[in-house]
Short mmCIF file of C-alpha atoms and ligand atoms in Angstrom, two decimals:
data_model
loop_
_atom_site.label_atom_id
_atom_site.label_comp_id
_atom_site.label_asym_id
_atom_site.label_seq_id
_atom_site.Cartn_x
_atom_site.Cartn_y
_atom_site.Cartn_z
CA SER A 316 0.03 0.01 -0.02
CA ASN A 317 0.96 3.61 -0.18
CA GLU A 318 0.54 4.32 3.55
CA PRO A 319 3.50 5.67 5.46
CA PRO A 320 5.47 3.23 7.84
CA VAL A 321 3.73 2.48 11.11
CA VAL A 322 5.58 2.79 14.34
CA PHE A 323 6.19 -0.64 15.84
CA HIS A 324 3.81 -1.45 18.87
CA TRP A 325 2.76 -4.57 20.79
CA PHE A 326 -0.99 -3.77 21.50
CA PRO A 327 -3.56 -2.98 18.87
CA VAL A 328 -5.59 -0.12 20.40
CA ILE A 329 -3.02 1.28 22.80
CA GLY A 330 -0.56 1.31 20.09
CA SER A 331 2.04 4.03 20.85
CA THR A 332 -0.36 6.13 23.09
CA VAL A 333 1.93 5.65 26.13
CA THR A 334 5.29 6.43 24.68
CA TYR A 335 3.85 9.33 22.70
CA GLY A 336 2.00 10.65 25.81
CA MET A 337 5.03 10.48 28.15
CA ASP A 338 7.23 12.60 25.94
CA PRO A 339 5.98 13.66 22.53
CA PRO A 340 9.05 15.60 21.31
CA ARG A 341 11.25 12.58 22.12
CA PHE A 342 8.85 10.23 20.46
CA PHE A 343 8.81 12.42 17.28
CA LYS A 344 12.73 12.53 17.25
CA GLU A 345 13.32 8.83 17.77
CA ASN A 346 10.72 7.76 15.12
CA ARG A 347 11.94 10.29 12.63
CA GLU A 348 15.37 8.79 12.86
CA LYS A 349 13.90 5.40 12.17
CA TYR A 350 11.18 6.13 9.64
CA GLY A 351 11.90 9.56 8.14
CA ASP A 352 9.70 12.78 8.08
CA VAL A 353 6.47 10.94 7.59
CA PHE A 354 5.24 8.09 9.75
CA THR A 355 2.05 6.76 11.23
CA PHE A 356 1.47 5.70 14.93
CA VAL A 357 -1.57 4.43 16.78
CA LEU A 358 -2.92 6.88 19.29
CA LEU A 359 -6.00 5.68 21.24
CA GLY A 360 -6.95 3.39 18.38
CA ARG A 361 -6.65 6.05 15.70
CA LYS A 362 -3.95 5.85 13.00
CA THR A 363 -2.16 9.19 13.41
CA THR A 364 0.13 10.41 10.60
CA VAL A 365 3.00 12.69 11.66
CA CYS A 366 4.68 14.99 9.00
CA VAL A 367 7.59 16.95 10.31
CA GLY A 368 10.12 19.33 8.94
CA PRO A 369 9.28 22.56 7.06
CA ALA A 370 7.58 20.54 4.28
CA GLY A 371 5.47 18.67 6.73
CA ASN A 372 4.51 21.77 8.63
CA ASP A 373 3.49 23.43 5.27
CA PHE A 374 1.56 20.39 4.03
CA ILE A 375 -0.64 20.25 7.15
CA LEU A 376 -0.88 23.79 8.27
CA ASN A 377 -1.63 25.21 4.78
CA GLY A 378 -3.79 22.33 3.88
CA LYS A 379 -6.84 23.16 1.72
CA ILE A 380 -10.21 23.44 3.50
CA ARG A 381 -11.45 20.45 1.41
CA ASP A 382 -8.49 18.40 2.47
CA VAL A 383 -7.92 18.89 6.15
CA ASN A 384 -10.10 19.95 9.07
CA ALA A 385 -9.40 21.24 12.69
CA GLU A 386 -12.91 21.61 14.07
CA GLU A 387 -13.87 18.03 13.72
CA ILE A 388 -11.01 17.02 15.96
CA TYR A 389 -11.11 19.94 18.54
CA THR A 390 -14.91 20.59 18.87
CA VAL A 391 -15.48 17.88 21.49
CA LEU A 392 -12.96 19.58 23.86
CA THR A 393 -13.49 23.21 23.05
CA THR A 394 -17.25 23.58 22.57
CA PRO A 395 -18.27 22.51 26.13
CA VAL A 396 -15.65 24.97 27.42
CA PHE A 397 -16.18 28.06 25.26
CA GLY A 398 -19.82 27.66 24.39
CA LYS A 399 -21.76 27.33 21.11
CA ASP A 400 -21.41 29.07 17.73
CA VAL A 401 -17.72 30.15 17.99
CA VAL A 402 -14.36 28.79 17.06
CA TYR A 403 -14.67 25.07 16.40
CA ASP A 404 -18.52 25.02 16.70
CA CYS A 405 -19.13 26.77 13.42
CA PRO A 406 -17.89 26.60 9.87
CA ASN A 407 -14.31 27.53 9.25
CA SER A 408 -15.44 30.72 7.20
CA LYS A 409 -17.16 31.94 10.36
CA LEU A 410 -14.04 31.37 12.52
CA MET A 411 -12.00 33.38 10.06
CA GLU A 412 -14.38 36.24 10.49
CA GLN A 413 -14.32 35.89 14.32
CA LYS A 414 -10.53 35.96 14.16
CA LYS A 415 -10.66 39.23 12.22
CA PHE A 416 -12.97 40.68 14.85
CA MET A 417 -10.73 39.72 17.70
CA LYS A 418 -7.62 41.10 15.88
CA ILE A 419 -9.09 44.43 15.98
CA ALA A 420 -8.61 44.71 19.67
CA LEU A 421 -5.00 43.58 19.29
CA THR A 422 -3.47 46.62 17.56
CA THR A 423 -0.44 48.76 18.50
CA GLU A 424 -2.72 51.41 19.78
CA ALA A 425 -4.27 48.80 22.22
CA PHE A 426 -0.81 47.53 23.23
CA ARG A 427 0.15 51.13 24.24
CA GLN A 428 -2.54 51.03 26.79
CA TYR A 429 -1.82 47.42 27.88
CA VAL A 430 1.88 47.83 28.87
CA PRO A 431 1.25 50.05 31.87
CA ILE A 432 -1.74 47.93 32.94
CA ILE A 433 0.48 44.80 32.81
CA SER A 434 3.36 46.55 34.60
CA ASP A 435 1.01 47.67 37.38
CA GLU A 436 -0.39 44.26 37.83
CA VAL A 437 3.02 42.67 38.11
CA THR A 438 4.41 45.02 40.58
CA SER A 439 1.36 44.97 42.85
CA TYR A 440 1.29 41.21 42.68
CA PHE A 441 4.88 40.98 44.12
CA LYS A 442 4.03 43.58 46.70
CA ARG A 443 1.02 41.81 48.12
CA THR A 444 2.00 38.11 47.68
CA ALA A 445 3.14 36.34 50.83
CA ALA A 446 5.61 34.15 48.97
CA PHE A 447 7.58 37.19 48.07
CA LYS A 448 7.73 38.85 51.55
CA GLY A 449 11.20 39.78 52.76
CA GLN A 450 14.65 39.98 50.99
CA SER A 451 14.98 36.58 49.69
CA GLY A 452 13.40 33.10 49.67
CA GLU A 453 12.28 30.05 47.69
CA VAL A 454 9.17 29.69 45.59
CA ASP A 455 7.49 27.21 43.36
CA ILE A 456 7.29 29.47 40.27
CA PRO A 457 4.67 28.05 37.87
CA PRO A 458 1.54 28.69 40.16
CA LYS A 459 2.77 32.30 40.64
CA MET A 460 3.27 32.76 36.81
CA ALA A 461 -0.28 31.36 36.20
CA GLU A 462 -1.79 33.93 38.60
CA ILE A 463 0.32 36.77 37.09
CA THR A 464 -0.84 35.69 33.57
CA ILE A 465 -4.51 35.63 34.43
CA PHE A 466 -4.40 39.04 36.23
CA THR A 467 -2.42 40.66 33.46
CA ALA A 468 -4.34 39.12 30.55
CA SER A 469 -7.82 39.55 32.03
CA HIS A 470 -7.16 43.18 33.00
CA ALA A 471 -5.74 44.15 29.51
CA LEU A 472 -8.13 42.12 27.39
CA GLN A 473 -11.28 42.10 29.48
CA GLY A 474 -11.19 45.28 31.49
CA LYS A 475 -10.78 46.18 35.18
CA ALA A 476 -14.42 45.05 36.19
CA ILE A 477 -13.79 41.46 35.03
CA ARG A 478 -10.25 41.41 36.27
CA ASP A 479 -11.37 42.30 39.82
CA GLN A 480 -13.69 39.28 39.87
CA PHE A 481 -10.56 37.05 39.46
CA ASP A 482 -9.72 37.81 43.06
CA GLU A 483 -12.95 36.05 43.99
CA SER A 484 -15.35 33.68 42.19
CA LEU A 485 -14.04 33.87 38.64
CA ALA A 486 -10.69 32.13 39.33
CA ALA A 487 -12.44 29.07 40.73
CA LEU A 488 -14.82 29.00 37.64
CA TYR A 489 -12.00 29.24 35.17
CA HIS A 490 -10.22 26.47 37.04
CA ASP A 491 -13.44 24.34 36.41
CA LEU A 492 -13.38 25.24 32.74
CA ASP A 493 -9.70 24.26 32.59
CA MET A 494 -10.52 20.76 33.81
CA GLY A 495 -12.65 20.24 30.60
CA PHE A 496 -9.33 20.71 28.57
CA SER A 497 -7.68 17.44 29.83
CA PRO A 498 -6.73 15.02 26.98
CA ILE A 499 -8.91 12.31 28.61
CA ASN A 500 -11.92 14.33 27.35
CA PHE A 501 -11.06 13.51 23.79
CA SER A 502 -13.00 10.35 24.57
CA LEU A 503 -14.98 11.31 27.72
CA HIS A 504 -16.20 14.86 26.83
CA TRP A 505 -19.78 13.79 26.97
CA ALA A 506 -19.84 11.80 30.16
CA PRO A 507 -21.72 13.00 33.15
CA LEU A 508 -18.55 12.90 35.39
CA PRO A 509 -17.98 15.29 38.18
CA TRP A 510 -15.50 17.37 36.44
CA ASN A 511 -17.65 17.76 33.34
CA ASN A 512 -20.63 18.78 35.43
CA ARG A 513 -18.48 21.44 36.92
CA ARG A 514 -17.23 22.41 33.52
CA ASP A 515 -20.78 22.92 32.27
CA HIS A 516 -21.83 24.86 35.28
CA ALA A 517 -18.87 27.00 35.03
CA GLN A 518 -19.38 27.58 31.27
CA ARG A 519 -22.89 28.78 31.90
CA THR A 520 -22.07 31.00 34.80
CA VAL A 521 -19.08 32.63 33.11
CA ALA A 522 -20.99 33.19 29.80
CA LYS A 523 -23.87 34.79 31.79
CA LEU A 524 -21.42 37.12 33.56
CA TYR A 525 -20.04 38.37 30.17
CA MET A 526 -23.62 38.69 28.68
CA ASP A 527 -24.83 40.67 31.69
CA THR A 528 -21.81 43.02 31.24
CA ILE A 529 -22.64 43.43 27.58
CA LYS A 530 -26.22 44.22 28.28
CA ARG A 531 -25.14 46.78 30.92
CA ARG A 532 -22.72 48.35 28.45
CA ARG A 533 -25.19 48.46 25.64
CA ALA A 534 -27.62 50.17 27.92
CA GLY A 535 -24.98 52.69 29.17
CA GLY A 536 -24.47 54.29 25.76
CA GLU A 537 -21.34 55.48 24.08
CA LYS A 538 -18.69 56.33 26.82
CA ASP A 539 -17.00 52.99 26.85
CA ALA A 540 -13.47 51.63 26.95
CA GLN A 541 -12.41 50.52 23.50
CA ASP A 542 -11.45 47.03 24.65
CA MET A 543 -12.00 43.52 23.30
CA MET A 544 -15.64 43.42 24.41
CA PHE A 545 -16.31 46.82 22.83
CA HIS A 546 -14.81 45.82 19.43
CA LEU A 547 -16.72 42.43 19.38
CA MET A 548 -19.99 44.34 20.30
CA ASN A 549 -19.45 46.62 17.25
CA SER A 550 -18.75 43.83 14.72
CA THR A 551 -20.92 42.63 11.98
CA TYR A 552 -20.54 39.56 9.92
CA LYS A 553 -20.30 39.76 6.07
CA ASN A 554 -23.95 38.52 5.82
CA GLY A 555 -25.06 41.72 7.78
CA VAL A 556 -25.59 40.00 11.09
CA GLN A 557 -24.37 41.71 14.17
CA VAL A 558 -22.38 39.43 16.41
CA PRO A 559 -24.87 38.07 18.90
CA ASP A 560 -24.16 38.51 22.75
CA HIS A 561 -23.81 34.82 23.41
CA GLU A 562 -21.06 34.64 20.70
CA ILE A 563 -19.27 37.65 22.10
CA ALA A 564 -19.34 35.95 25.57
CA HIS A 565 -18.09 32.78 24.11
CA MET A 566 -15.25 34.38 22.22
CA MET A 567 -14.26 36.20 25.45
CA ILE A 568 -13.92 32.78 27.14
CA ALA A 569 -12.03 31.34 24.24
CA LEU A 570 -9.48 34.23 24.05
CA LEU A 571 -8.73 33.99 27.85
CA MET A 572 -8.39 30.18 27.59
CA ALA A 573 -6.13 30.28 24.58
CA GLY A 574 -3.90 33.01 26.10
CA GLN A 575 -3.79 31.71 29.53
CA HIS A 576 -2.33 28.24 29.18
CA SER A 577 0.35 29.22 26.52
CA SER A 578 1.47 32.43 28.11
CA SER A 579 1.46 31.00 31.67
CA SER A 580 3.61 27.95 30.56
CA THR A 581 5.99 30.25 28.52
CA SER A 582 6.52 32.65 31.39
CA SER A 583 7.11 29.82 33.84
CA TRP A 584 9.82 28.41 31.47
CA ILE A 585 11.36 31.81 31.11
CA MET A 586 11.67 32.28 34.79
CA LEU A 587 13.20 28.72 35.24
CA ARG A 588 15.65 29.32 32.28
CA LEU A 589 16.72 32.70 34.05
CA ALA A 590 17.18 30.87 37.37
CA ALA A 591 19.43 28.32 35.57
CA ARG A 592 21.31 31.26 33.92
CA PRO A 593 21.59 34.13 36.45
CA ASP A 594 24.35 35.62 34.17
CA ILE A 595 21.71 36.17 31.50
CA MET A 596 19.19 37.60 33.94
CA GLU A 597 21.93 40.17 34.83
CA GLU A 598 22.32 40.87 31.22
CA LEU A 599 18.71 41.72 30.83
CA TYR A 600 18.87 44.07 33.83
CA GLN A 601 21.98 45.68 32.17
CA GLU A 602 20.09 45.97 28.92
CA GLN A 603 17.25 47.93 30.57
CA VAL A 604 19.74 50.25 32.34
CA ARG A 605 21.61 50.88 29.03
CA GLU A 606 18.59 51.44 26.76
CA LEU A 607 16.10 52.91 29.24
CA GLY A 608 18.36 54.92 31.61
CA PRO A 609 19.61 53.99 35.10
CA ASP A 610 16.55 55.36 36.81
CA LEU A 611 14.36 52.76 34.89
CA PRO A 612 11.40 54.78 34.15
CA PRO A 613 7.94 53.23 34.05
CA LEU A 614 7.75 50.94 30.93
CA GLN A 615 6.11 52.12 27.79
CA TYR A 616 5.11 49.93 24.80
CA GLU A 617 7.83 51.79 22.73
CA ASP A 618 10.48 50.67 25.20
CA LEU A 619 9.95 47.06 24.29
CA ALA A 620 11.52 47.39 20.82
CA LYS A 621 14.72 48.78 22.42
CA LEU A 622 15.25 45.62 24.36
CA PRO A 623 16.21 42.96 21.85
CA LEU A 624 17.65 40.46 24.46
CA HIS A 625 14.21 40.59 26.29
CA GLY A 626 12.62 39.62 22.87
CA ALA A 627 15.27 37.02 22.26
CA ILE A 628 14.53 35.35 25.65
CA ILE A 629 11.06 34.73 24.58
CA LYS A 630 11.83 33.63 21.10
CA GLU A 631 14.49 31.07 22.38
CA THR A 632 12.26 29.78 25.07
CA LEU A 633 9.48 29.12 22.61
CA ARG A 634 11.99 27.42 20.39
CA LEU A 635 12.57 24.73 22.96
CA ASN A 636 9.53 24.91 25.21
CA ALA A 637 6.56 25.73 22.89
CA PRO A 638 3.48 24.96 24.83
CA ILE A 639 1.67 23.35 21.75
CA HIS A 640 3.75 20.30 20.75
CA SER A 641 1.07 18.63 18.51
CA ILE A 642 -1.43 20.11 16.17
CA MET A 643 -4.05 17.86 14.68
CA ARG A 644 -6.27 17.76 11.69
CA ALA A 645 -8.94 15.40 10.33
CA VAL A 646 -8.46 14.10 6.63
CA LYS A 647 -11.30 14.92 4.39
CA GLN A 648 -10.23 13.00 1.31
CA PRO A 649 -7.25 10.72 0.38
CA LEU A 650 -4.15 12.92 0.36
CA ALA A 651 -0.95 12.50 -1.51
CA ILE A 652 1.97 13.89 0.38
CA PRO A 653 4.16 15.98 -2.05
CA GLY A 654 7.59 14.60 -2.74
CA THR A 655 6.71 11.06 -1.28
CA LYS A 656 4.90 8.03 -2.51
CA TYR A 657 2.48 8.14 0.40
CA VAL A 658 -1.25 8.61 0.18
CA ILE A 659 -3.09 9.31 3.49
CA PRO A 660 -6.58 7.78 3.72
CA THR A 661 -9.56 9.56 5.51
CA SER A 662 -9.38 7.13 8.46
CA HIS A 663 -6.09 8.80 9.52
CA VAL A 664 -5.59 11.95 11.61
CA LEU A 665 -2.89 14.23 10.64
CA MET A 666 -0.39 15.55 13.15
CA SER A 667 1.99 18.58 12.79
CA ALA A 668 4.75 19.09 15.30
CA PRO A 669 6.60 22.36 14.40
CA GLY A 670 8.86 21.79 17.47
CA VAL A 671 10.74 19.08 15.55
CA SER A 672 12.23 21.49 12.99
CA ALA A 673 12.84 24.00 15.80
CA SER A 674 15.11 21.65 17.60
CA ASP A 675 16.77 20.21 14.44
CA PRO A 676 20.48 20.70 14.32
CA ASN A 677 20.41 21.19 10.60
CA PHE A 678 18.64 24.53 11.27
CA PHE A 679 19.79 25.45 14.84
CA PRO A 680 23.33 24.56 15.75
CA ASN A 681 23.53 22.86 19.28
CA PRO A 682 19.73 22.91 19.32
CA GLU A 683 19.39 21.61 22.86
CA VAL A 684 21.26 24.60 24.26
CA TRP A 685 19.03 27.44 25.43
CA ASP A 686 20.98 30.32 23.90
CA PRO A 687 19.05 33.59 23.44
CA HIS A 688 22.15 35.17 21.68
CA ARG A 689 21.72 32.74 18.79
CA TRP A 690 19.09 35.18 17.51
CA GLU A 691 21.89 37.72 16.91
CA LYS A 692 23.37 37.64 13.44
CA ASP A 693 27.08 36.87 14.30
CA SER A 694 26.40 34.19 16.89
CA THR A 695 28.03 30.81 16.39
CA ASN A 696 24.60 29.27 17.22
CA ALA A 697 22.68 31.50 14.63
CA PRO A 698 20.15 29.66 12.52
CA THR A 699 21.99 27.89 9.57
CA MET A 700 21.58 28.73 5.80
CA ALA A 701 19.32 25.69 5.67
CA ALA A 702 16.86 27.40 7.88
CA ARG A 703 16.64 30.03 5.17
CA VAL A 704 13.58 31.84 6.62
CA VAL A 705 13.24 32.20 10.30
CA ASP A 706 12.23 35.88 10.01
CA GLU A 707 8.54 35.82 9.24
CA ALA A 708 8.89 39.23 7.50
CA ASP A 709 10.55 37.25 4.71
CA GLU A 710 7.94 34.65 4.44
CA GLU A 711 5.28 34.32 1.87
CA LYS A 712 1.97 35.87 3.07
CA ILE A 713 -1.69 34.76 2.56
CA ASP A 714 -5.05 36.10 3.60
CA TYR A 715 -7.40 33.46 4.91
CA GLY A 716 -9.98 36.16 5.84
CA TYR A 717 -8.46 37.72 9.06
CA GLY A 718 -5.60 39.68 7.57
CA LEU A 719 -2.29 38.72 5.86
CA VAL A 720 -0.61 35.72 7.77
CA SER A 721 2.60 34.08 7.13
CA LYS A 722 2.33 30.65 5.30
CA GLY A 723 5.42 29.42 7.26
CA GLY A 724 6.06 27.12 4.36
CA LYS A 725 9.83 27.57 4.66
CA SER A 726 10.36 28.41 8.26
CA PRO A 727 11.52 25.64 10.62
CA TYR A 728 10.39 27.96 13.58
CA LEU A 729 6.60 28.11 14.06
CA PRO A 730 5.64 28.21 17.72
CA PHE A 731 2.54 30.22 16.77
CA GLY A 732 1.50 27.89 13.82
CA ALA A 733 0.89 28.95 10.30
CA GLY A 734 -1.84 29.42 7.76
CA ARG A 735 -5.60 29.47 8.39
CA HIS A 736 -5.46 28.63 12.03
CA ARG A 737 -2.46 30.62 12.91
CA CYS A 738 -2.40 32.29 16.23
CA ILE A 739 -3.75 35.82 16.42
CA GLY A 740 -2.35 36.27 19.91
CA GLU A 741 1.33 36.39 19.06
CA GLN A 742 1.79 40.12 19.50
CA PHE A 743 -0.30 40.31 22.57
CA ALA A 744 1.73 37.40 24.04
CA ASN A 745 4.95 39.15 23.22
CA VAL A 746 3.86 42.34 24.85
CA GLN A 747 2.61 40.64 27.99
CA LEU A 748 5.67 38.34 28.28
CA GLN A 749 8.26 41.15 27.72
CA THR A 750 6.56 43.37 30.18
CA ILE A 751 6.45 40.55 32.81
CA VAL A 752 10.02 39.72 32.21
CA ALA A 753 11.21 43.24 32.36
CA GLU A 754 9.36 44.02 35.59
CA VAL A 755 10.56 40.85 37.24
CA VAL A 756 14.19 41.54 36.19
CA ARG A 757 13.99 45.00 37.85
CA LEU A 758 12.82 43.50 41.13
CA PHE A 759 14.75 40.15 41.53
CA LYS A 760 17.77 38.12 40.95
CA PHE A 761 16.93 34.39 40.51
CA ARG A 762 19.05 31.23 40.82
CA ASN A 763 18.59 27.57 41.07
CA ILE A 764 18.37 26.31 44.76
CA ASP A 765 21.38 24.06 44.18
CA GLY A 766 23.07 26.79 42.07
CA SER A 767 23.07 24.51 39.01
CA ASN A 768 22.45 25.48 35.45
CA ASP A 769 19.84 22.72 35.10
CA VAL A 770 16.19 23.02 34.17
CA ILE A 771 13.34 20.89 35.15
CA GLY A 772 11.68 18.44 32.85
CA THR A 773 8.40 18.91 30.98
CA ASP A 774 4.82 17.77 32.02
CA TYR A 775 2.87 16.51 29.01
CA GLN A 776 -0.12 15.42 30.81
CA SER A 777 -2.42 18.33 29.85
CA LEU A 778 -3.05 19.67 26.45
CA PHE A 779 -0.45 22.41 26.81
CA SER A 780 2.96 21.29 27.93
CA ARG A 781 4.40 23.03 30.95
CA PRO A 782 7.15 22.60 33.57
CA LEU A 783 6.87 19.65 35.93
CA GLU A 784 5.89 20.84 39.37
CA PRO A 785 7.10 21.65 41.96
CA ALA A 786 9.65 23.75 40.12
CA ARG A 787 11.32 25.79 43.03
CA ILE A 788 13.82 28.52 42.55
CA HIS A 789 15.63 30.88 44.94
CA TRP A 790 14.84 34.66 44.68
CA GLU A 791 16.49 37.63 46.05
CA ARG A 792 15.55 41.23 45.92
CA ARG A 793 17.68 43.44 43.72
CA ASP A 794 17.32 46.55 45.94
CA GLN A 795 18.68 45.23 49.17
C1 HEM B 1081 -3.88 29.58 17.50
C2 HEM B 1081 0.32 29.25 19.99
C3 HEM B 1081 -1.03 32.94 22.81
C4 HEM B 1081 -5.35 33.06 20.59
C5 HEM B 1081 -2.61 29.10 17.85
C6 HEM B 1081 -1.93 28.06 17.29
C7 HEM B 1081 -0.71 27.96 17.93
C8 HEM B 1081 -0.70 29.01 18.97
C9 HEM B 1081 0.47 27.08 17.75
C10 HEM B 1081 -2.31 27.22 16.10
C11 HEM B 1081 -3.19 26.05 16.54
C12 HEM B 1081 -3.63 25.14 15.38
O1 HEM B 1081 -3.14 25.40 14.20
O2 HEM B 1081 -4.45 24.26 15.46
C13 HEM B 1081 0.26 30.18 20.85
C14 HEM B 1081 1.53 30.53 21.81
C15 HEM B 1081 1.05 31.65 22.59
C16 HEM B 1081 -0.31 31.94 22.23
C17 HEM B 1081 2.85 29.71 21.79
C18 HEM B 1081 1.86 32.29 23.66
C19 HEM B 1081 3.06 32.17 23.96
C20 HEM B 1081 -2.26 33.30 22.43
C21 HEM B 1081 -3.01 34.48 23.01
C22 HEM B 1081 -4.20 34.47 22.34
C23 HEM B 1081 -4.29 33.37 21.44
C24 HEM B 1081 -2.53 35.38 24.10
C25 HEM B 1081 -5.44 35.40 22.57
C26 HEM B 1081 -5.21 36.73 22.93
C27 HEM B 1081 -5.28 32.21 19.63
C28 HEM B 1081 -6.36 31.95 18.61
C29 HEM B 1081 -6.01 31.03 17.78
C30 HEM B 1081 -4.69 30.58 18.15
C31 HEM B 1081 -7.78 32.68 18.65
C32 HEM B 1081 -6.68 30.51 16.46
C33 HEM B 1081 -7.20 29.09 16.55
C34 HEM B 1081 -7.68 28.69 15.18
O3 HEM B 1081 -7.76 29.36 14.23
O4 HEM B 1081 -7.90 27.49 15.01
N1 HEM B 1081 -1.93 29.71 18.95
N2 HEM B 1081 -0.63 31.12 21.13
N3 HEM B 1081 -3.06 32.68 21.48
N4 HEM B 1081 -4.23 31.35 19.29
FE1 HEM B 1081 -2.45 31.29 20.19
#
């Protein structure tokens, strides 16, 4: 047959579920060495075909709508959490319009307002949080970064009124929504299990809270913040229908969920990388002193562009610790994979794993080394000529209905995906992460408790990968 090689396994339904689930990047690397860039493995009884490398990324992520489909795979997880009629509970053309509406609230003008909001949230968090009282101490960093992420993202994207409710009931409700996102729900999403009941209750409660806010704002007239909710309230589909309130509410949930896990995981990794490399944390501090002045004035959006090492820290962390390691698509008709003899039948699921090319020594010398300086031109670890395009400015662009996006067809570095389903939150995430990093660097020096340069392993149990916990580090105030 023309099907790709199947990864060897002992048991029919379990297949490679366990080895894949324990460490997906390692699973991809080992099987790529054995079978090449295209191979099939059995995941919970489904034949799953992985296509890696820039060609594989391009094949899946820029697949035609009649060939590949995301919503058929994701809807069982996302629809109970977000609610109906948005994202993967509607035709792709509607999602493309929704992404366009969401992007309107993610402009440079908006980011100018977000930086001081995020800065204030970070500084006030460290002032009031018990774990950071005194001059030095030890802390399990990921839960703290999760809180900082939710406070900063909700305040910037959803406004102060919603943000303030995260000190009370909303945090618990979002936690219940989160539980709906566990991989086990790919098969048990429908079951009347305790966590699913809590998920459904939380979805109804949070959606109502947003809908009540929308009603209040509509009744209140014009004088309104020009935030995400405002833009969605003033958006109209191409068919002339104004976005209904329940869809606005569900998009607000989707946005916060999408941003929360990815940014929280990334900021935790950044802090752990800095604890492992205090010398680089010091370089970041010196970069701010040099570029912004020794008095370190309040951060502005324009300052972020003056801090390339702060940007590189994020880029390099996403190269090695991208929170989304596997992207899946249903196959709508038998698909020939270009440049191979393989044809993928509709019974297979396609899996893209851009992290494979991002850690390939052909593109990134010494790929396992976390080296933010590799993003500087003259670095010995700079991307190779084979990487050709790592700067998206040089990539071919295409419009799927929500503005021009990079096709990513040549880039080995795609932590935000590519094509029709590409992330719209990249710029926001960068603004949020850079601001958090800059504020943390002003306040603290971090190091590993044992003084080593090691970083903890990765937890692949939930849909978004993150550091194993506890991940404790030593902190010390800079101003003592
Ligand atoms: C899509 C990564 C932050 C909203 C995606 C995809 C990736 C990704 C890989 C493509 C998924 C696919 O093709 O199936 C990340 C990373 C982030 C981040 C690494 C942070 C470090 C955010 C934030 C928001 C957001 C902050 C919202 C403000 C979205 C949305 C989509 C998306 C709406 C579109 C889903 C689709 O079209 O199917 N993201 N993201 N993301 N992301 Fe992000």
